[in-house]
CSV table of C-alpha atoms in Angstrom, one decimal:
chain,number,residue,atom,x,y,z
A,716,LYS,CA,277.8,135.1,68.9
A,717,GLN,CA,274.6,135.9,67.3
A,718,GLU,CA,273.5,139.6,68.4
A,719,VAL,CA,270.9,142.0,67.4
A,720,THR,CA,271.6,145.9,67.7
A,721,GLN,CA,269.2,149.2,67.6
A,722,ILE,CA,270.1,152.9,66.8
A,723,PRO,CA,269.6,155.1,67.8
A,724,ALA,CA,268.4,153.9,71.3
A,725,ALA,CA,266.3,157.1,71.4
A,726,LEU,CA,264.8,159.3,69.0
A,727,SER,CA,262.2,162.3,69.4
A,728,VAL,CA,260.7,164.0,66.7
A,729,PRO,CA,258.1,166.9,65.9
A,730,GLU,CA,254.5,164.9,64.8
A,731,GLY,CA,254.5,164.3,60.9
A,732,GLU,CA,257.9,163.3,60.5
A,733,ASN,CA,258.8,160.2,58.7
A,734,LEU,CA,261.2,158.4,60.2
A,735,VAL,CA,263.5,155.5,60.3
A,736,LEU,CA,264.3,152.9,63.1
A,737,ASN,CA,267.6,150.6,62.7
A,738,CYS,CA,268.2,147.1,63.4
A,739,SER,CA,271.5,145.1,62.6
A,740,PHE,CA,272.3,141.5,63.3
A,741,THR,CA,275.4,139.7,63.7
A,742,ASP,CA,274.8,136.4,61.1
A,743,SER,CA,272.8,136.7,57.9
A,744,ALA,CA,271.2,133.3,58.6
A,745,ILE,CA,267.9,134.1,59.9
A,746,TYR,CA,264.9,132.3,59.8
A,747,ASN,CA,262.5,135.1,60.4
A,748,LEU,CA,262.4,139.0,61.9
A,749,GLN,CA,259.6,140.6,64.0
A,750,TRP,CA,259.0,144.4,64.9
A,751,PHE,CA,257.2,144.7,68.0
A,752,ARG,CA,256.1,147.7,69.9
A,753,GLN,CA,255.9,148.2,73.9
A,754,ASP,CA,254.0,150.8,75.5
A,755,PRO,CA,255.3,151.9,79.1
A,756,GLY,CA,254.2,149.3,81.3
A,757,LYS,CA,252.5,147.2,79.0
A,758,GLY,CA,253.1,143.7,76.7
A,759,LEU,CA,254.7,143.7,73.4
A,760,THR,CA,252.1,144.0,70.5
A,761,SER,CA,253.7,142.6,67.3
A,762,LEU,CA,254.2,145.2,64.5
A,763,LEU,CA,255.6,143.2,61.1
A,764,LEU,CA,256.9,139.7,60.9
A,765,ILE,CA,259.5,139.8,58.1
A,766,GLN,CA,260.2,136.0,56.7
A,767,SER,CA,263.9,135.5,55.3
A,768,SER,CA,262.7,135.0,51.4
A,769,GLN,CA,260.8,138.4,51.9
A,770,ARG,CA,262.1,142.0,50.9
A,771,GLU,CA,259.5,143.8,53.3
A,772,GLN,CA,256.3,143.7,54.9
A,773,THR,CA,253.6,146.8,55.0
A,774,SER,CA,251.1,147.7,57.4
A,775,GLY,CA,249.2,151.1,57.1
A,776,ARG,CA,252.0,153.8,57.8
A,777,LEU,CA,254.5,151.1,58.8
A,778,ASN,CA,257.0,149.6,56.6
A,779,ALA,CA,259.5,147.2,57.6
A,780,SER,CA,262.8,146.1,55.0
A,781,LEU,CA,265.3,143.4,55.3
A,782,ASP,CA,268.7,142.9,54.0
A,783,LYS,CA,270.2,140.0,55.1
A,784,SER,CA,273.2,140.4,53.5
A,785,SER,CA,274.1,143.6,54.9
A,786,GLY,CA,272.5,142.2,58.4
A,787,ARG,CA,269.8,145.0,58.6
A,788,SER,CA,266.3,145.8,58.7
A,789,THR,CA,264.6,148.8,59.3
A,790,LEU,CA,261.0,150.1,60.3
A,791,TYR,CA,260.1,153.4,58.5
A,792,ILE,CA,257.1,155.3,60.3
A,793,ALA,CA,255.4,157.3,57.8
A,794,ALA,CA,253.5,160.8,59.3
A,795,SER,CA,254.5,160.1,62.6
A,796,GLN,CA,251.8,160.9,65.2
A,797,PRO,CA,252.0,161.5,68.9
A,798,GLY,CA,250.2,158.0,69.5
A,799,ASP,CA,253.2,156.5,67.7
A,800,SER,CA,255.3,157.2,70.9
A,801,ALA,CA,256.3,153.9,72.4
A,802,THR,CA,259.6,151.5,72.7
A,803,TYR,CA,260.2,149.3,69.4
A,804,LEU,CA,261.8,145.9,69.6
A,805,CYS,CA,263.5,144.1,67.1
A,806,ALA,CA,263.8,140.3,67.6
A,807,VAL,CA,265.5,137.9,64.9
A,808,ARG,CA,265.2,134.0,65.0
A,809,PHE,CA,268.7,132.8,63.9
A,810,ASN,CA,268.6,129.5,61.8
A,811,ASN,CA,270.6,127.5,64.2
A,812,ALA,CA,269.9,123.8,64.7
A,813,GLY,CA,268.5,122.5,67.9
A,814,ASN,CA,267.6,125.9,69.9
A,815,ASN,CA,266.6,127.7,66.0
A,816,ARG,CA,262.9,128.8,67.3
A,817,LYS,CA,264.7,131.3,70.0
A,818,LEU,CA,264.6,134.8,69.3
A,819,ILE,CA,267.5,137.3,70.2
A,820,TRP,CA,266.2,140.6,71.1
A,821,GLY,CA,267.4,144.3,70.7
A,822,LEU,CA,267.4,146.9,73.2
A,823,GLY,CA,264.6,148.6,71.7
A,824,THR,CA,264.8,152.5,70.4
A,825,SER,CA,262.7,154.5,72.4
A,826,LEU,CA,260.4,156.6,70.3
A,827,ALA,CA,258.8,160.3,71.6
A,828,VAL,CA,256.8,162.0,69.1
A,829,ASN,CA,256.1,165.7,70.0
A,830,PRO,CA,252.6,167.6,69.2
B,676,ASP,CA,239.0,137.4,70.9
B,677,GLY,CA,241.8,135.2,70.6
B,678,GLY,CA,245.1,136.3,72.6
B,679,ILE,CA,247.0,135.5,75.6
B,680,THR,CA,246.2,136.5,79.1
B,681,GLN,CA,248.7,136.8,82.2
B,682,SER,CA,247.7,137.2,85.9
B,683,PRO,CA,247.8,139.0,88.0
B,684,LYS,CA,248.8,142.3,86.7
B,685,TYR,CA,250.5,142.9,89.8
B,686,LEU,CA,252.4,140.7,92.1
B,687,PHE,CA,254.0,141.4,95.3
B,688,ARG,CA,256.3,138.5,97.4
B,689,LYS,CA,257.8,138.5,100.5
B,690,GLU,CA,261.5,137.3,101.0
B,691,GLY,CA,261.3,133.3,101.0
B,692,GLN,CA,258.1,133.1,99.1
B,693,ASN,CA,257.3,131.0,96.2
B,694,VAL,CA,254.7,133.2,93.5
B,695,THR,CA,252.9,132.0,90.6
B,696,LEU,CA,252.4,133.9,87.4
B,697,SER,CA,249.8,132.6,85.1
B,698,CYS,CA,249.8,132.7,81.6
B,699,GLU,CA,246.8,131.1,79.4
B,700,GLN,CA,246.6,131.3,75.2
B,701,ASN,CA,243.8,130.6,73.3
B,702,LEU,CA,245.6,130.7,70.3
B,703,ASN,CA,246.3,127.1,69.7
B,704,HIS,CA,250.2,127.5,69.8
B,705,ASP,CA,252.3,124.9,70.4
B,706,ALA,CA,255.2,126.7,71.7
B,707,MET,CA,255.0,128.8,74.7
B,708,TYR,CA,258.2,131.1,76.5
B,709,TRP,CA,258.2,133.2,79.6
B,710,TYR,CA,260.8,136.4,79.2
B,711,ARG,CA,262.0,138.8,81.9
B,712,GLN,CA,262.6,142.4,81.0
B,713,ASP,CA,264.6,144.3,83.4
B,714,PRO,CA,265.5,148.3,82.5
B,715,GLY,CA,268.2,148.9,80.4
B,716,GLN,CA,268.3,145.2,79.4
B,717,GLY,CA,267.1,143.0,76.4
B,718,LEU,CA,264.5,140.6,76.9
B,719,ARG,CA,265.8,137.2,78.4
B,720,LEU,CA,264.5,133.8,78.2
B,721,ILE,CA,263.6,132.2,81.4
B,722,TYR,CA,262.0,128.9,79.5
B,723,TYR,CA,260.2,127.7,76.8
B,724,SER,CA,258.0,124.7,76.1
B,725,GLN,CA,257.6,123.1,72.2
B,726,ILE,CA,254.9,121.1,73.2
B,727,VAL,CA,252.6,119.7,76.1
B,728,ASN,CA,254.8,117.9,79.1
B,729,ASP,CA,258.0,119.4,77.8
B,730,PHE,CA,260.0,122.5,78.3
B,731,GLN,CA,263.5,123.8,78.2
B,732,LYS,CA,265.6,125.8,80.0
B,733,GLY,CA,266.5,129.4,78.5
B,734,ASP,CA,269.4,131.3,79.4
B,735,ILE,CA,268.1,132.5,83.2
B,736,ALA,CA,266.4,129.5,84.4
B,737,GLU,CA,268.0,129.0,88.1
B,738,GLY,CA,265.4,130.2,90.9
B,739,TYR,CA,262.3,129.3,88.4
B,740,SER,CA,260.4,126.4,87.5
B,741,VAL,CA,257.8,125.5,85.2
B,742,SER,CA,255.0,123.4,83.7
B,743,ARG,CA,253.1,122.3,80.4
B,744,GLU,CA,250.0,120.1,81.3
B,745,LYS,CA,248.1,121.4,78.8
B,746,LYS,CA,248.7,123.2,75.8
B,747,GLU,CA,246.8,126.6,76.8
B,748,SER,CA,248.4,127.0,79.4
B,749,PHE,CA,252.4,127.8,80.8
B,750,PRO,CA,252.4,129.0,84.3
B,751,LEU,CA,255.7,130.0,85.8
B,752,THR,CA,256.7,129.8,89.9
B,753,VAL,CA,259.3,132.1,91.1
B,754,THR,CA,261.0,130.3,93.9
B,755,SER,CA,262.9,131.8,96.9
B,756,ALA,CA,266.0,130.7,95.2
B,757,GLN,CA,265.7,133.6,92.7
B,758,LYS,CA,267.5,136.3,94.9
B,759,ASN,CA,266.3,139.2,92.5
B,760,PRO,CA,262.9,138.7,91.1
B,761,THR,CA,261.5,142.1,91.2
B,762,ALA,CA,261.1,142.7,87.3
B,763,PHE,CA,258.3,142.5,84.4
B,764,TYR,CA,257.3,139.1,83.2
B,765,LEU,CA,255.9,138.9,79.9
B,766,CYS,CA,254.5,135.5,78.5
B,767,ALA,CA,254.6,134.7,74.5
B,768,SER,CA,253.4,131.6,72.0
B,769,SER,CA,254.1,131.0,69.0
B,770,ASN,CA,253.5,128.1,66.2
B,771,TRP,CA,256.4,126.1,66.4
B,772,GLY,CA,257.9,124.2,63.1
B,773,GLN,CA,256.1,126.3,60.6
B,774,MET,CA,256.7,128.7,58.5
B,775,ASN,CA,254.5,131.5,60.3
B,776,THR,CA,256.6,131.5,64.0
B,777,GLU,CA,255.0,135.0,64.7
B,778,ALA,CA,255.2,135.4,68.5
B,779,PHE,CA,252.7,136.8,70.5
B,780,PHE,CA,252.8,138.4,73.8
B,781,GLY,CA,250.4,138.7,77.0
B,782,GLN,CA,250.2,142.1,78.6
B,783,GLY,CA,253.0,141.2,81.6
B,784,THR,CA,252.8,140.6,85.3
B,785,ARG,CA,254.9,143.2,87.2
B,786,LEU,CA,256.5,141.2,90.2
B,787,THR,CA,258.0,143.3,93.5
B,788,VAL,CA,259.7,141.8,96.4
B,789,VAL,CA,258.7,143.5,99.2
């Protein structure tokens, strides 16, 4: 069964820290992987999309890496700010026949950055 | 601005009623999706559509129905057959059959049974 796991489930850090969120997946045959942010009661905002042929993507203070062979992706947030507080979701498109465009979701990491 | 618009933001349903959630996109995406989000659970796929006039059941389609008469629109009807409809509903769209299938989401509709 193809699954996506995110660790930790919750994280609380002081402002200014660099931090890493982890996403692991059970099958290395992926099409792409996407990181999202969700604020309470809101929709999802796409942060970074990594294609299967890529090793990392960067946007501002965010950097996402992909290691297909080990089934892992990390989201690195530099110099965290209280405004980064949100739930971060990882979603993987596995490279299956037929339904290969479905996203498989992790449960998310709830991040709190304290002033 | 390009994006996905869901309406209404909040919706209340009485027992036995059907209600319809609206989702409109102006991103020219082929594919559209409906997800349900419950506390402590991952997003679960209800229905998806790859192209106009075609749609497929997701993992939890029972008690729901959809239509895709226009590329821009993918409304979701929560029928009286859905026994536990209270949840946060999210609509998304993406390209299909292309390298970049980045998914974009609306702001969600919170449905409550009263």
